[in-house]
Every structure is written in C-alpha cells, then in structure tokens.
Amino acid sequence: MTTFLSRLKTSIERAGSPLCVGLDPDPAKIPKHFGYGAEGAQKFLEEIIIALWTKVAAFKPNTAFFEAYGSGGWLMLERLRIACPPDVLWLVDAKRGDIEHTNEFYARALFDRVGADAVTVQPYLGMAALEPFWRHTDKGVFVLTATSNPSAALIQELSVGERALYEEVARQVQASNLNGNLGLVVGTTKPAALASVLKIAPELPLLLPGSGAQGGSVAVLDQVKAAGGTALLNVSRSVLYASNGPDCIKAAVNEVEKLSP
C-alpha cells in the first residue's frame, strides 16, 4: 500500500510546488457575480479548483466555513470533493479531537463521507484518543502543534518539564507515528518553534499555515528544506480573494504563480 507520505511527496512533485490552497467560502468575500448562498460559493470554488489544481499540491477546505451554510454547506463540501481531481490531496481542516469513541465517528465522517486524504486534529485529549484517525494508514493526520495565531503562545509555550508544551506534542506525535501517517501543524509566523520541531521530529511532514493574510513568511520553506523535511505551505485568503471582480480567478492564479518556487 502507498503510504501517505509517499502520496504527499508525489503530489508536491506533480505540482512542482508545496503550495496548499485553503478553501474558505466567506459569503462576504465571494465575488457577487457567482451568486449567493451555498450554490454561489460552490460555483466559485469549483472554478478555483479547475484553475489551480495543476499548480498546487493540495486543497484545504476549512469545515467551519462550510458548516456556517448549514446542511447545504456539507453538501457543497461533498460535491467539491467530487470536482477535485484525485491527483490533488484533499486536506480537510476540521481540527477535530474528542474521546476515542467520538473520534471514531469524526474519522468516519471526514474520511468516508467527505473523502478527506488528510485531516487536522487537536491533541488536547492525548494521542491515544486520536488512534481512530491514524489507524487509517493511507490517510494523513496533521496534529496542531505550534499554531500561527498570536495568543496560542500563552498555552503552547507553557513549560512541561524541560520542554515547551508544543515541543512535547511534537515528541509524542513522533513517538506515535507507527503507521507513518502523522504530521504536525506549525505556523509560518513561528520560525523559532519550527526550528525546534524540525530537531525533534525531522521526518514528520508539516502543514505550514499563516502565510499571506496572517503575515507569516514563505521563507520557512528554506528551514524545512535545510532539515531534509517535507511540508505543505498553506495560503488561503491572499489567493482565494485576490480580487472580487470578474478577474478573480485570474488574480488567484497570479498569486499562486508568485508564490511558486
């Protein structure tokens, strides 16, 4: 069976880029000529997918934006999965995490219903609770570690023995990576945390959000490359809403091409 890490590397090689484009359908920002509601959002995102799929390694729909549309949002998410070519990774940003029994159903919903190739999860209930996700050996599971939002440091940098909490998360994820399908989420706004994580778990793939609207630097890719690591660099709003006019799709393509190596 092909491992998730192998699939990830293949997708990056195919695109010639580690870019991952976030699909966050904000009703206030979707160009008006696509229409309104879930139907308009779906039309917009379908055009984004068609225009960008050869240029990016992954798409990352954030479930919060789809949930806000109600039942139509979940239907939109399922339809977009069908519209997305199978060569592109479908990384569902759900940030799920509960007790093991509940996670069984989260995993079923995300992998079986939504068709995720990978998901994001949070580790607060412990690594054993996340086993229902990582037992899907062909799927990727990215664990929140050092996130890009400023207030995260108040918790994630608390001391746990001789380590910061985020470093302990990285260590435990590394130790739990028995199926070779775990990864870490580290914000591009946290280059020092990234350097530490790369020392603790250099072989784990990374999801790097925070570039673009959040102010993170794409230069962190040089850190990852120097450590021999593998990463997806996520960009969302700066690409998706590069323009709100008739040229919005072309503007999105231009933004991706600017960021591509």
PDB file of C-alpha atoms in Angstrom:
ATOM      1  CA  MET A   1       0.000   0.000   0.000  1.00  0.00           C
ATOM      2  CA  THR A   2       1.253   3.505  -0.850  1.00  0.00           C
ATOM      3  CA  THR A   3       1.990   5.486   2.294  1.00  0.00           C
ATOM      4  CA  PHE A   4       0.524   8.912   2.922  1.00  0.00           C
ATOM      5  CA  LEU A   5       3.991  10.475   2.991  1.00  0.00           C
ATOM      6  CA  SER A   6       4.701   8.965  -0.419  1.00  0.00           C
ATOM      7  CA  ARG A   7       1.417  10.363  -1.760  1.00  0.00           C
ATOM      8  CA  LEU A   8       2.263  13.768  -0.321  1.00  0.00           C
ATOM      9  CA  LYS A   9       5.695  13.837  -1.943  1.00  0.00           C
ATOM     10  CA  THR A  10       4.224  12.669  -5.252  1.00  0.00           C
ATOM     11  CA  SER A  11       1.646  15.458  -5.177  1.00  0.00           C
ATOM     12  CA  ILE A  12       4.312  18.073  -4.459  1.00  0.00           C
ATOM     13  CA  GLU A  13       6.454  16.746  -7.312  1.00  0.00           C
ATOM     14  CA  ARG A  14       3.476  16.703  -9.699  1.00  0.00           C
ATOM     15  CA  ALA A  15       2.641  20.335  -8.963  1.00  0.00           C
ATOM     16  CA  GLY A  16       6.263  21.431  -8.805  1.00  0.00           C
ATOM     17  CA  SER A  17       5.239  23.278  -5.671  1.00  0.00           C
ATOM     18  CA  PRO A  18       4.416  22.624  -1.994  1.00  0.00           C
ATOM     19  CA  LEU A  19       1.513  25.065  -2.055  1.00  0.00           C
ATOM     20  CA  CYS A  20      -1.755  24.139  -0.398  1.00  0.00           C
ATOM     21  CA  VAL A  21      -4.670  26.477  -1.101  1.00  0.00           C
ATOM     22  CA  GLY A  22      -7.261  26.918   1.609  1.00  0.00           C
ATOM     23  CA  LEU A  23     -10.884  26.809   0.517  1.00  0.00           C
ATOM     24  CA  ASP A  24     -12.687  29.106   2.959  1.00  0.00           C
ATOM     25  CA  PRO A  25     -16.000  30.246   1.421  1.00  0.00           C
ATOM     26  CA  ASP A  26     -16.699  33.531   3.226  1.00  0.00           C
ATOM     27  CA  PRO A  27     -20.093  34.850   1.988  1.00  0.00           C
ATOM     28  CA  ALA A  28     -18.932  38.443   2.471  1.00  0.00           C
ATOM     29  CA  LYS A  29     -15.940  37.985   0.149  1.00  0.00           C
ATOM     30  CA  ILE A  30     -17.127  35.696  -2.640  1.00  0.00           C
ATOM     31  CA  PRO A  31     -17.368  37.710  -5.878  1.00  0.00           C
ATOM     32  CA  LYS A  32     -21.002  38.657  -6.354  1.00  0.00           C
ATOM     33  CA  HIS A  33     -21.240  37.515  -9.971  1.00  0.00           C
ATOM     34  CA  PHE A  34     -21.191  33.893  -8.770  1.00  0.00           C
ATOM     35  CA  GLY A  35     -24.454  34.376  -6.903  1.00  0.00           C
ATOM     36  CA  TYR A  36     -25.321  33.899  -3.262  1.00  0.00           C
ATOM     37  CA  GLY A  37     -25.597  31.125  -0.708  1.00  0.00           C
ATOM     38  CA  ALA A  38     -24.056  27.682  -0.935  1.00  0.00           C
ATOM     39  CA  GLU A  39     -24.758  27.455  -4.662  1.00  0.00           C
ATOM     40  CA  GLY A  40     -22.776  30.617  -5.420  1.00  0.00           C
ATOM     41  CA  ALA A  41     -19.930  29.558  -3.143  1.00  0.00           C
ATOM     42  CA  GLN A  42     -19.764  26.170  -4.828  1.00  0.00           C
ATOM     43  CA  LYS A  43     -19.563  27.719  -8.301  1.00  0.00           C
ATOM     44  CA  PHE A  44     -16.743  29.997  -7.172  1.00  0.00           C
ATOM     45  CA  LEU A  45     -14.731  27.230  -5.528  1.00  0.00           C
ATOM     46  CA  GLU A  46     -15.229  24.872  -8.464  1.00  0.00           C
ATOM     47  CA  GLU A  47     -13.646  27.476 -10.745  1.00  0.00           C
ATOM     48  CA  ILE A  48     -10.801  27.967  -8.261  1.00  0.00           C
ATOM     49  CA  ILE A  49     -10.147  24.210  -8.223  1.00  0.00           C
ATOM     50  CA  ILE A  50     -10.234  23.924 -12.019  1.00  0.00           C
ATOM     51  CA  ALA A  51      -7.837  26.870 -12.426  1.00  0.00           C
ATOM     52  CA  LEU A  52      -5.340  25.873  -9.738  1.00  0.00           C
ATOM     53  CA  TRP A  53      -5.220  22.104  -9.412  1.00  0.00           C
ATOM     54  CA  THR A  54      -2.230  21.620 -11.717  1.00  0.00           C
ATOM     55  CA  LYS A  55      -0.277  24.271  -9.801  1.00  0.00           C
ATOM     56  CA  VAL A  56      -0.812  23.162  -6.194  1.00  0.00           C
ATOM     57  CA  ALA A  57      -0.142  20.043  -4.145  1.00  0.00           C
ATOM     58  CA  ALA A  58      -3.308  20.215  -2.050  1.00  0.00           C
ATOM     59  CA  PHE A  59      -6.564  21.979  -1.352  1.00  0.00           C
ATOM     60  CA  LYS A  60      -7.572  22.577   2.266  1.00  0.00           C
ATOM     61  CA  PRO A  61     -11.280  23.151   2.869  1.00  0.00           C
ATOM     62  CA  ASN A  62     -11.899  24.503   6.372  1.00  0.00           C
ATOM     63  CA  THR A  63     -15.072  22.866   7.674  1.00  0.00           C
ATOM     64  CA  ALA A  64     -16.110  25.896   9.760  1.00  0.00           C
ATOM     65  CA  PHE A  65     -16.892  27.905   6.640  1.00  0.00           C
ATOM     66  CA  PHE A  66     -18.986  25.088   5.188  1.00  0.00           C
ATOM     67  CA  GLU A  67     -20.806  24.408   8.458  1.00  0.00           C
ATOM     68  CA  ALA A  68     -21.912  28.051   8.515  1.00  0.00           C
ATOM     69  CA  TYR A  69     -24.014  27.368   5.398  1.00  0.00           C
ATOM     70  CA  GLY A  70     -25.980  24.659   7.216  1.00  0.00           C
ATOM     71  CA  SER A  71     -26.842  21.388   5.514  1.00  0.00           C
ATOM     72  CA  GLY A  72     -26.158  22.971   2.127  1.00  0.00           C
ATOM     73  CA  GLY A  73     -22.583  23.587   3.212  1.00  0.00           C
ATOM     74  CA  TRP A  74     -21.912  19.918   3.870  1.00  0.00           C
ATOM     75  CA  LEU A  75     -23.439  19.027   0.526  1.00  0.00           C
ATOM     76  CA  MET A  76     -21.204  21.643  -1.093  1.00  0.00           C
ATOM     77  CA  LEU A  77     -18.156  20.096   0.572  1.00  0.00           C
ATOM     78  CA  GLU A  78     -19.042  16.636  -0.728  1.00  0.00           C
ATOM     79  CA  ARG A  79     -19.642  17.975  -4.241  1.00  0.00           C
ATOM     80  CA  LEU A  80     -16.360  19.878  -4.278  1.00  0.00           C
ATOM     81  CA  ARG A  81     -14.559  16.686  -3.342  1.00  0.00           C
ATOM     82  CA  ILE A  82     -16.030  15.064  -6.442  1.00  0.00           C
ATOM     83  CA  ALA A  83     -14.930  18.059  -8.526  1.00  0.00           C
ATOM     84  CA  CYS A  84     -11.351  17.896  -7.226  1.00  0.00           C
ATOM     85  CA  PRO A  85      -9.028  15.740  -9.374  1.00  0.00           C
ATOM     86  CA  PRO A  86      -7.705  12.717  -7.444  1.00  0.00           C
ATOM     87  CA  ASP A  87      -4.080  13.716  -8.071  1.00  0.00           C
ATOM     88  CA  VAL A  88      -4.505  16.666  -5.682  1.00  0.00           C
ATOM     89  CA  LEU A  89      -4.584  15.995  -1.948  1.00  0.00           C
ATOM     90  CA  TRP A  90      -7.853  16.908  -0.234  1.00  0.00           C
ATOM     91  CA  LEU A  91      -6.812  18.036   3.248  1.00  0.00           C
ATOM     92  CA  VAL A  92      -9.872  18.702   5.376  1.00  0.00           C
ATOM     93  CA  ASP A  93      -9.108  21.276   8.061  1.00  0.00           C
ATOM     94  CA  ALA A  94     -11.543  20.174  10.761  1.00  0.00           C
ATOM     95  CA  LYS A  95      -9.372  20.404  13.898  1.00  0.00           C
ATOM     96  CA  ARG A  96     -11.342  17.581  15.482  1.00  0.00           C
ATOM     97  CA  GLY A  97     -10.481  15.964  18.792  1.00  0.00           C
ATOM     98  CA  ASP A  98     -12.570  14.184  21.434  1.00  0.00           C
ATOM     99  CA  ILE A  99     -12.574  10.909  23.329  1.00  0.00           C
ATOM    100  CA  GLU A 100     -11.713   7.819  21.313  1.00  0.00           C
ATOM    101  CA  HIS A 101     -15.300   6.624  20.788  1.00  0.00           C
ATOM    102  CA  THR A 102     -16.421  10.008  19.452  1.00  0.00           C
ATOM    103  CA  ASN A 103     -13.345  10.276  17.254  1.00  0.00           C
ATOM    104  CA  GLU A 104     -14.412   7.024  15.580  1.00  0.00           C
ATOM    105  CA  PHE A 105     -17.351   8.931  14.139  1.00  0.00           C
ATOM    106  CA  TYR A 106     -15.381  12.067  13.346  1.00  0.00           C
ATOM    107  CA  ALA A 107     -12.973   9.900  11.354  1.00  0.00           C
ATOM    108  CA  ARG A 108     -15.837   8.133   9.614  1.00  0.00           C
ATOM    109  CA  ALA A 109     -17.440  11.452   8.650  1.00  0.00           C
ATOM    110  CA  LEU A 110     -14.244  13.018   7.353  1.00  0.00           C
ATOM    111  CA  PHE A 111     -12.665  10.065   5.590  1.00  0.00           C
ATOM    112  CA  ASP A 112     -15.740   8.201   4.345  1.00  0.00           C
ATOM    113  CA  ARG A 113     -18.339  10.939   3.819  1.00  0.00           C
ATOM    114  CA  VAL A 114     -16.196  13.936   2.899  1.00  0.00           C
ATOM    115  CA  GLY A 115     -13.442  11.941   1.196  1.00  0.00           C
ATOM    116  CA  ALA A 116     -10.503  13.503   3.026  1.00  0.00           C
ATOM    117  CA  ASP A 117      -6.995  12.381   2.105  1.00  0.00           C
ATOM    118  CA  ALA A 118      -5.806  14.045   5.306  1.00  0.00           C
ATOM    119  CA  VAL A 119      -7.268  15.917   8.266  1.00  0.00           C
ATOM    120  CA  THR A 120      -6.202  18.263  11.037  1.00  0.00           C
ATOM    121  CA  VAL A 121      -6.797  17.249  14.655  1.00  0.00           C
ATOM    122  CA  GLN A 122      -6.080  18.701  18.094  1.00  0.00           C
ATOM    123  CA  PRO A 123      -4.126  16.728  20.719  1.00  0.00           C
ATOM    124  CA  TYR A 124      -5.600  18.021  23.981  1.00  0.00           C
ATOM    125  CA  LEU A 125      -7.205  14.676  24.874  1.00  0.00           C
ATOM    126  CA  GLY A 126      -3.994  12.741  24.282  1.00  0.00           C
ATOM    127  CA  MET A 127      -2.516  10.715  21.450  1.00  0.00           C
ATOM    128  CA  ALA A 128      -4.392   7.514  22.301  1.00  0.00           C
ATOM    129  CA  ALA A 129      -7.674   9.350  21.721  1.00  0.00           C
ATOM    130  CA  LEU A 130      -6.534  10.138  18.160  1.00  0.00           C
ATOM    131  CA  GLU A 131      -5.987   6.491  17.245  1.00  0.00           C
ATOM    132  CA  PRO A 132      -9.289   6.266  15.290  1.00  0.00           C
ATOM    133  CA  PHE A 133      -7.798   8.780  12.855  1.00  0.00           C
ATOM    134  CA  TRP A 134      -4.310   7.379  12.431  1.00  0.00           C
ATOM    135  CA  ARG A 135      -5.429   3.767  12.152  1.00  0.00           C
ATOM    136  CA  HIS A 136      -6.483   4.790   8.604  1.00  0.00           C
ATOM    137  CA  THR A 137      -2.972   4.084   7.393  1.00  0.00           C
ATOM    138  CA  ASP A 138      -3.435   5.592   3.935  1.00  0.00           C
ATOM    139  CA  LYS A 139      -4.702   8.901   5.347  1.00  0.00           C
ATOM    140  CA  GLY A 140      -2.695  11.797   6.751  1.00  0.00           C
ATOM    141  CA  VAL A 141      -3.321  13.172  10.237  1.00  0.00           C
ATOM    142  CA  PHE A 142      -1.820  16.597  10.983  1.00  0.00           C
ATOM    143  CA  VAL A 143      -1.741  17.429  14.694  1.00  0.00           C
ATOM    144  CA  LEU A 144      -1.951  21.053  15.867  1.00  0.00           C
ATOM    145  CA  THR A 145       1.429  21.813  17.413  1.00  0.00           C
ATOM    146  CA  ALA A 146       2.554  25.465  17.228  1.00  0.00           C
ATOM    147  CA  THR A 147      -0.228  27.413  15.566  1.00  0.00           C
ATOM    148  CA  SER A 148       0.025  30.775  13.822  1.00  0.00           C
ATOM    149  CA  ASN A 149      -2.356  32.838  15.993  1.00  0.00           C
ATOM    150  CA  PRO A 150      -0.584  35.164  18.492  1.00  0.00           C
ATOM    151  CA  SER A 151      -2.487  34.076  21.621  1.00  0.00           C
ATOM    152  CA  ALA A 152      -1.502  30.424  21.096  1.00  0.00           C
ATOM    153  CA  ALA A 153       1.817  31.060  22.829  1.00  0.00           C
ATOM    154  CA  LEU A 154       0.042  31.567  26.167  1.00  0.00           C
ATOM    155  CA  ILE A 155      -0.734  27.837  26.181  1.00  0.00           C
ATOM    156  CA  GLN A 156       1.547  26.213  23.628  1.00  0.00           C
ATOM    157  CA  GLU A 157       4.739  27.664  25.123  1.00  0.00           C
ATOM    158  CA  LEU A 158       3.983  26.657  28.720  1.00  0.00           C
ATOM    159  CA  SER A 159       6.753  24.562  30.244  1.00  0.00           C
ATOM    160  CA  VAL A 160       6.308  20.801  30.502  1.00  0.00           C
ATOM    161  CA  GLY A 161       9.403  19.645  32.324  1.00  0.00           C
ATOM    162  CA  GLU A 162      12.331  20.836  30.226  1.00  0.00           C
ATOM    163  CA  ARG A 163      10.240  21.409  27.098  1.00  0.00           C
ATOM    164  CA  ALA A 164       7.601  23.803  25.884  1.00  0.00           C
ATOM    165  CA  LEU A 165       4.178  22.197  25.518  1.00  0.00           C
ATOM    166  CA  TYR A 166       4.319  22.372  21.711  1.00  0.00           C
ATOM    167  CA  GLU A 167       7.665  20.553  21.799  1.00  0.00           C
ATOM    168  CA  GLU A 168       6.152  17.803  23.936  1.00  0.00           C
ATOM    169  CA  VAL A 169       3.289  17.498  21.438  1.00  0.00           C
ATOM    170  CA  ALA A 170       5.841  17.088  18.637  1.00  0.00           C
ATOM    171  CA  ARG A 171       7.704  14.456  20.655  1.00  0.00           C
ATOM    172  CA  GLN A 172       4.543  12.454  21.373  1.00  0.00           C
ATOM    173  CA  VAL A 173       3.364  12.626  17.766  1.00  0.00           C
ATOM    174  CA  GLN A 174       6.786  11.403  16.660  1.00  0.00           C
ATOM    175  CA  ALA A 175       6.586   8.504  19.128  1.00  0.00           C
ATOM    176  CA  SER A 176       3.071   7.603  17.939  1.00  0.00           C
ATOM    177  CA  ASN A 177       3.925   7.623  14.232  1.00  0.00           C
ATOM    178  CA  LEU A 178       3.853   3.833  13.955  1.00  0.00           C
ATOM    179  CA  ASN A 179       1.881   3.891  10.706  1.00  0.00           C
ATOM    180  CA  GLY A 180       3.958   6.645   9.123  1.00  0.00           C
ATOM    181  CA  ASN A 181       0.956   8.897   8.504  1.00  0.00           C
ATOM    182  CA  LEU A 182       1.200  11.556  11.217  1.00  0.00           C
ATOM    183  CA  GLY A 183       2.267  15.148  10.671  1.00  0.00           C
ATOM    184  CA  LEU A 184       2.459  18.451  12.533  1.00  0.00           C
ATOM    185  CA  VAL A 185       0.839  21.859  12.076  1.00  0.00           C
ATOM    186  CA  VAL A 186       3.331  24.680  12.663  1.00  0.00           C
ATOM    187  CA  GLY A 187       2.585  28.292  11.772  1.00  0.00           C
ATOM    188  CA  THR A 188       4.852  30.224   9.437  1.00  0.00           C
ATOM    189  CA  THR A 189       4.641  33.033  11.996  1.00  0.00           C
ATOM    190  CA  LYS A 190       6.664  30.846  14.418  1.00  0.00           C
ATOM    191  CA  PRO A 191      10.111  30.272  12.833  1.00  0.00           C
ATOM    192  CA  ALA A 192      11.748  29.547  16.212  1.00  0.00           C
ATOM    193  CA  ALA A 193       9.131  26.908  17.002  1.00  0.00           C
ATOM    194  CA  LEU A 194       9.606  25.439  13.537  1.00  0.00           C
ATOM    195  CA  ALA A 195      13.348  25.128  14.121  1.00  0.00           C
ATOM    196  CA  SER A 196      12.720  23.285  17.379  1.00  0.00           C
ATOM    197  CA  VAL A 197      10.107  20.981  15.857  1.00  0.00           C
ATOM    198  CA  LEU A 198      12.432  20.100  12.980  1.00  0.00           C
ATOM    199  CA  LYS A 199      15.029  18.950  15.514  1.00  0.00           C
ATOM    200  CA  ILE A 200      12.523  16.844  17.471  1.00  0.00           C
ATOM    201  CA  ALA A 201      10.708  15.256  14.537  1.00  0.00           C
ATOM    202  CA  PRO A 202      12.620  15.924  11.298  1.00  0.00           C
ATOM    203  CA  GLU A 203      10.894  13.171   9.315  1.00  0.00           C
ATOM    204  CA  LEU A 204       7.298  14.160  10.076  1.00  0.00           C
ATOM    205  CA  PRO A 205       5.544  16.087   7.285  1.00  0.00           C
ATOM    206  CA  LEU A 206       4.449  19.599   8.159  1.00  0.00           C
ATOM    207  CA  LEU A 207       1.452  21.741   7.357  1.00  0.00           C
ATOM    208  CA  LEU A 208       2.561  25.375   7.485  1.00  0.00           C
ATOM    209  CA  PRO A 209      -0.340  27.864   7.710  1.00  0.00           C
ATOM    210  CA  GLY A 210      -0.091  31.589   8.375  1.00  0.00           C
ATOM    211  CA  SER A 211       1.404  32.987   5.171  1.00  0.00           C
ATOM    212  CA  GLY A 212      -0.349  35.771   3.321  1.00  0.00           C
ATOM    213  CA  ALA A 213      -3.081  37.491   5.342  1.00  0.00           C
ATOM    214  CA  GLN A 214      -1.650  36.330   8.697  1.00  0.00           C
ATOM    215  CA  GLY A 215       1.776  37.766   7.930  1.00  0.00           C
ATOM    216  CA  GLY A 216       3.923  34.624   8.005  1.00  0.00           C
ATOM    217  CA  SER A 217       6.901  34.269   5.689  1.00  0.00           C
ATOM    218  CA  VAL A 218       7.273  31.696   2.924  1.00  0.00           C
ATOM    219  CA  ALA A 219      10.990  31.711   3.790  1.00  0.00           C
ATOM    220  CA  VAL A 220      10.257  28.999   6.367  1.00  0.00           C
ATOM    221  CA  LEU A 221      10.356  26.552   3.461  1.00  0.00           C
ATOM    222  CA  ASP A 222      14.121  27.080   3.406  1.00  0.00           C
ATOM    223  CA  GLN A 223      14.262  25.904   7.034  1.00  0.00           C
ATOM    224  CA  VAL A 224      12.341  22.761   6.156  1.00  0.00           C
ATOM    225  CA  LYS A 225      14.446  22.067   3.080  1.00  0.00           C
ATOM    226  CA  ALA A 226      17.694  22.515   5.030  1.00  0.00           C
ATOM    227  CA  ALA A 227      16.477  19.944   7.567  1.00  0.00           C
ATOM    228  CA  GLY A 228      15.530  17.490   4.822  1.00  0.00           C
ATOM    229  CA  GLY A 229      11.852  17.734   5.717  1.00  0.00           C
ATOM    230  CA  THR A 230       8.610  17.740   3.739  1.00  0.00           C
ATOM    231  CA  ALA A 231       5.990  20.458   4.065  1.00  0.00           C
ATOM    232  CA  LEU A 232       2.831  21.914   2.620  1.00  0.00           C
ATOM    233  CA  LEU A 233       2.715  25.715   2.650  1.00  0.00           C
ATOM    234  CA  ASN A 234      -0.865  26.848   3.080  1.00  0.00           C
ATOM    235  CA  VAL A 235      -2.229  30.079   1.638  1.00  0.00           C
ATOM    236  CA  SER A 236      -5.907  30.924   1.831  1.00  0.00           C
ATOM    237  CA  ARG A 237      -7.354  34.435   1.764  1.00  0.00           C
ATOM    238  CA  SER A 238      -4.481  36.046  -0.138  1.00  0.00           C
ATOM    239  CA  VAL A 239      -5.137  33.674  -3.053  1.00  0.00           C
ATOM    240  CA  LEU A 240      -8.847  32.993  -2.784  1.00  0.00           C
ATOM    241  CA  TYR A 241      -9.825  36.642  -2.551  1.00  0.00           C
ATOM    242  CA  ALA A 242      -7.032  38.248  -4.555  1.00  0.00           C
ATOM    243  CA  SER A 243      -9.795  40.091  -6.426  1.00  0.00           C
ATOM    244  CA  ASN A 244     -13.560  40.317  -6.030  1.00  0.00           C
ATOM    245  CA  GLY A 245     -14.186  41.313  -9.623  1.00  0.00           C
ATOM    246  CA  PRO A 246     -14.598  39.429 -12.906  1.00  0.00           C
ATOM    247  CA  ASP A 247     -10.826  38.805 -12.923  1.00  0.00           C
ATOM    248  CA  CYS A 248     -10.925  36.948  -9.572  1.00  0.00           C
ATOM    249  CA  ILE A 249      -9.884  33.550 -10.947  1.00  0.00           C
ATOM    250  CA  LYS A 250      -7.030  35.034 -12.972  1.00  0.00           C
ATOM    251  CA  ALA A 251      -5.928  37.006  -9.906  1.00  0.00           C
ATOM    252  CA  ALA A 252      -5.883  33.807  -7.828  1.00  0.00           C
ATOM    253  CA  VAL A 253      -3.745  32.083 -10.460  1.00  0.00           C
ATOM    254  CA  ASN A 254      -1.344  35.031 -10.473  1.00  0.00           C
ATOM    255  CA  GLU A 255      -0.975  34.883  -6.695  1.00  0.00           C
ATOM    256  CA  VAL A 256      -0.203  31.165  -6.790  1.00  0.00           C
ATOM    257  CA  GLU A 257       2.366  31.672  -9.542  1.00  0.00           C
ATOM    258  CA  LYS A 258       4.064  34.419  -7.493  1.00  0.00           C
ATOM    259  CA  LEU A 259       4.413  32.047  -4.543  1.00  0.00           C
ATOM    260  CA  SER A 260       5.522  29.009  -6.513  1.00  0.00           C
ATOM    261  CA  PRO A 261       9.275  28.250  -6.462  1.00  0.00           C
TER     262      PRO A 261
END
